[in-house]
Structure formats: structure tokens, C-alpha cells
GROMACS .gro file of C-alpha atoms in nm:
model
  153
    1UNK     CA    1  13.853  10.764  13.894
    2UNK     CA    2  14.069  10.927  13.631
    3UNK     CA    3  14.034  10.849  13.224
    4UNK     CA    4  14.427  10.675  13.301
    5UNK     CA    5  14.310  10.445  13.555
    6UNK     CA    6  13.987  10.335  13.403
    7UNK     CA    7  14.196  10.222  13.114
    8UNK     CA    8  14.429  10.041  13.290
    9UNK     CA    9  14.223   9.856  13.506
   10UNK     CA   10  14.016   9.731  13.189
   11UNK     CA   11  13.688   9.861  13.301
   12UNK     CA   12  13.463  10.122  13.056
   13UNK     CA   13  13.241  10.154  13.217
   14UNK     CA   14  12.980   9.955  13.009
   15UNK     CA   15  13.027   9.599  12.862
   16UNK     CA   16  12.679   9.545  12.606
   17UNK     CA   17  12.916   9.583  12.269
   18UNK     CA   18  13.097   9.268  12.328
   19UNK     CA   19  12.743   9.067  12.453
   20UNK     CA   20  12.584   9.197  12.181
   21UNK     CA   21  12.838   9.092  11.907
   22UNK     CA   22  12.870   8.723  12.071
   23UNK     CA   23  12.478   8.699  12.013
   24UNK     CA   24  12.562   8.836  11.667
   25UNK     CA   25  12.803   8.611  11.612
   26UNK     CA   26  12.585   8.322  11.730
   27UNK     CA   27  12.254   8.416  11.522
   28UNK     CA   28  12.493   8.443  11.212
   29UNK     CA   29  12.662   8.059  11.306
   30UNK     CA   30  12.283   7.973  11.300
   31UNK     CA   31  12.181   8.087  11.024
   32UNK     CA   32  12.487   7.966  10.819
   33UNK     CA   33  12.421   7.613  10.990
   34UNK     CA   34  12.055   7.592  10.868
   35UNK     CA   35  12.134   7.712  10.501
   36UNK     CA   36  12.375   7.430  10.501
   37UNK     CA   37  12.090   7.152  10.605
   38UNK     CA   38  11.854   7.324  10.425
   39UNK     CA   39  12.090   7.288  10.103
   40UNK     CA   40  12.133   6.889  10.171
   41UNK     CA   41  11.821   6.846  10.175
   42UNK     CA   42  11.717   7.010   9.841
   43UNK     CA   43  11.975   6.977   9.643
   44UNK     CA   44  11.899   6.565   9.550
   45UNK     CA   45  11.501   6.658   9.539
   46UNK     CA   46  11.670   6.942   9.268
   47UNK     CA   47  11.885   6.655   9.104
   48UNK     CA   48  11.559   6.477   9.029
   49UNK     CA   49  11.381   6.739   8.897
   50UNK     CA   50  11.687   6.766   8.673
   51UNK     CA   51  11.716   6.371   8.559
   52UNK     CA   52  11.326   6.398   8.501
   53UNK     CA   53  11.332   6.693   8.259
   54UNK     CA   54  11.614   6.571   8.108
   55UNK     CA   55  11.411   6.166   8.039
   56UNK     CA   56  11.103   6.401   7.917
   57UNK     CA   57  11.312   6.557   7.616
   58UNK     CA   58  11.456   6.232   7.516
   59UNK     CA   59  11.108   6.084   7.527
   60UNK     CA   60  11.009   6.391   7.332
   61UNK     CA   61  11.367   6.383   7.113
   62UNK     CA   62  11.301   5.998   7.047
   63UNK     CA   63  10.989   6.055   6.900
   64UNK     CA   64  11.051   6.338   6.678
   65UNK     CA   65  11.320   6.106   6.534
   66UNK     CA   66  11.126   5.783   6.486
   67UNK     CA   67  10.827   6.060   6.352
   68UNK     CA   68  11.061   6.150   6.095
   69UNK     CA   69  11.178   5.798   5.996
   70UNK     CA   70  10.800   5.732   5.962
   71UNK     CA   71  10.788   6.016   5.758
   72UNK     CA   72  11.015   5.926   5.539
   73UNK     CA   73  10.941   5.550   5.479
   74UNK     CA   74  10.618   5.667   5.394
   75UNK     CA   75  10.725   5.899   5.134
   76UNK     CA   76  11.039   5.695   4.965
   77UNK     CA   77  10.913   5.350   5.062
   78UNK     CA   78  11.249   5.301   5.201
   79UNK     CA   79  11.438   5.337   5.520
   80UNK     CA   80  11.685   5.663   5.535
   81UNK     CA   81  12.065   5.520   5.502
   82UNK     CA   82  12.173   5.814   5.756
   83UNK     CA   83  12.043   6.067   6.014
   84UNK     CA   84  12.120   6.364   5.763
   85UNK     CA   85  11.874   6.195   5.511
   86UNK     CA   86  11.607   6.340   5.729
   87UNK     CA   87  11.737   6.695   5.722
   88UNK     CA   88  11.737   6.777   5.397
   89UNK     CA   89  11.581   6.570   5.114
   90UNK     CA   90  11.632   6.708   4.731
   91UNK     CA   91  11.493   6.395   4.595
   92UNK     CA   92  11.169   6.545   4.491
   93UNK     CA   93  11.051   6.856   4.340
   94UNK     CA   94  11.046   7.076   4.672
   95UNK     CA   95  11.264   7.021   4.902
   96UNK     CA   96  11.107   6.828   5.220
   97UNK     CA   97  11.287   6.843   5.592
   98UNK     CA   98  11.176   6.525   5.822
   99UNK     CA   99  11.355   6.693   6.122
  100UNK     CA  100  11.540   7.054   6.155
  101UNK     CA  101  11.840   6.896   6.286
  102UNK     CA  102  12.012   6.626   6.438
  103UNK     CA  103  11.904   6.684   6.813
  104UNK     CA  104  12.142   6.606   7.102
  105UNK     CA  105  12.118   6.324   7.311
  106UNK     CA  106  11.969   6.514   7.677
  107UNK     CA  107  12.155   6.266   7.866
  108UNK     CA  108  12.478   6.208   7.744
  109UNK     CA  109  12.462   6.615   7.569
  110UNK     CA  110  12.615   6.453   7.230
  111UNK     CA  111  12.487   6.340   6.870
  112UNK     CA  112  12.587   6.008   6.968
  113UNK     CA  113  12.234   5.818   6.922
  114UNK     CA  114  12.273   5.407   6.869
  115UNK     CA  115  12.149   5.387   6.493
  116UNK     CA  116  11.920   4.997   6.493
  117UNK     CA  117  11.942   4.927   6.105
  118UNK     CA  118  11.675   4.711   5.933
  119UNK     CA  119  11.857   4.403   5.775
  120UNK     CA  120  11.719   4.181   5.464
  121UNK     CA  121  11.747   3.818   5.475
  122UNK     CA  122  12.052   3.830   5.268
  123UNK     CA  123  12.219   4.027   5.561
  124UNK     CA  124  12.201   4.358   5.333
  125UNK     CA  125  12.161   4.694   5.549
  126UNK     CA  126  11.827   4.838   5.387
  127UNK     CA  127  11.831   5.156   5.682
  128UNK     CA  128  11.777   5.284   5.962
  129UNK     CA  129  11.456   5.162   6.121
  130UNK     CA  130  11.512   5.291   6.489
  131UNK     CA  131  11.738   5.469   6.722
  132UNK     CA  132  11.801   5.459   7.108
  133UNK     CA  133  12.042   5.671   7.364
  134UNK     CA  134  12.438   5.523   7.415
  135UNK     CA  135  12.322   5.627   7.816
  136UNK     CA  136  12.369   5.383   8.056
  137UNK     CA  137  12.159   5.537   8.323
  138UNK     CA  138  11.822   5.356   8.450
  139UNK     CA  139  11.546   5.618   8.439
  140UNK     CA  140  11.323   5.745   8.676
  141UNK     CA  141  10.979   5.699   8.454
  142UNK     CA  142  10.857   5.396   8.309
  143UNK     CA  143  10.802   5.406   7.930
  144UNK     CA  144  10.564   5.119   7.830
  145UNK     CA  145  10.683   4.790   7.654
  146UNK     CA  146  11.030   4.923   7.707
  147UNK     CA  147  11.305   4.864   7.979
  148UNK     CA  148  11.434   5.034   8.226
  149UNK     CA  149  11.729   5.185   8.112
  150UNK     CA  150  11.778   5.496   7.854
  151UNK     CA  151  11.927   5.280   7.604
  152UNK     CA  152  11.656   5.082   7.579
  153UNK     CA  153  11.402   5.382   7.531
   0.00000   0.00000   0.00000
């Protein structure tokens, strides 16, 4: 059989490139098909991992602040009027830093903390005595003697 009529009857003699690239072709829809299930299936384990870093540095961020408050009742024997009392204070001889700056709500990513002031009888705003995320979200961890949700941290 000539080169002319092996080509136009379709026939090269072998066929094992075209088997070869279907099982390709198949092994590579596979593989594509498990990435995919193995990606749905990690990706909310990963979003926890996320939320529970994120609840350890406010836990951590919440305390630094209501350290510093502490700190600073104890050495004006009053409450600080604003958050940037506790950067910088001038009142005494050296100057004294309660906190090296305003930190960043983790969960909402802003400087938007909910300020609880310490009010007198007379109604008079004496400071701020404590301070709690504007988050809405219900936390994964349990933080004694306090609710479930962020802003009650």
C-alpha cells in the first residue's frame, strides 16, 4: 500500500498517540476533580484557623488596653479622658507611654473600639474605665464571665 492510499483511507499504521492522550486527558480531569474536593474541604477548617487567631489577638489587644488603663489609674488616680492619654503622657517629669499605639480592632481591622466611660453619681464622665470590639460576630472560644459575642469581650 502506497504513502497516498494509507492517508486516505485514515489508517497509520499505529493508533497508541490518541489512547494515550485520552488516558492523559482523563488522569489530568482527575486530578483537577480531587484538588477541587480537596479545596472544599479545607478551606472552612482554614477559615477557622483564621477567626481563632484573629479572637486570640483581641483577647491579647483587650488586655494590653485595659493593662494600660490600670496603669494609668494607678499612676494619676484618675481614669484617662481618651485612648491617646495612654500614648503619650507629659504630665510628669519623664515622659511615660501606657501603650505604643492605638491597636486595631483584629476583627473589624479599624480603631473603632466601644469606649465604656465611668460615670459619677452626678452623671459627670470621670473616663474611660473599659473598652470592648463594635464586632458583631459570636466567637469561637469562651472567655470566662463574659458572653458570647466579641462585643462583649
Amino acid at each position: 500500500m502506497s504513502r497516498a492510499a494509507a492517508s486516505r483511507s485514515g489508517s497509520t499504521g499505529s493508533r497508541t498517540g490518541s489512547g494515550e492522550a485520552g488516558i492523559l486527558y482523563l488522569a489530568l480531569l482527575f486530578s483537577v476533580v480531587l484538588i477541587g474536593i480537596v479545596t472544599a474541604v479545607a478551606a472552612p477548617l482554614w477559615r477557622t484557623v483564621v477567626q481563632r487567631e484573629k479572637e486570640e489577638e483581641l483577647v491579647f489587644r483587650l488586655r494590653e488596653f485595659r493593662q494600660a488603663v490600670a496603669a494609668y489609674r494607678a499612676a494619676h488616680n484618675r481614669l484617662p479622658q481618651r485612648l491617646e492619654d495612654l500614648l503619650e503622657d507629659k504630665t510628669q517629669l519623664a515622659t511615660r507611654r501606657y501603650l505604643r499605639r492605638i491597636y486595631p480592632d483584629p476583627m473589624t481591622g479599624k480603631a473603632d473600639w466601644t469606649l465604656e466611660f465611668q460615670v459619677d453619681k452626678t452623671g459627670a464622665v470621670s473616663g474611660i474605665k473599659d473598652l470592648h470590639s463594635r464586632s458583631p460576630g459570636i466567637g469561637l472560644k469562651r472567655v470566662s464571665g463574659k458572653g458570647e459575642r466579641y462585643q462583649d469581650w
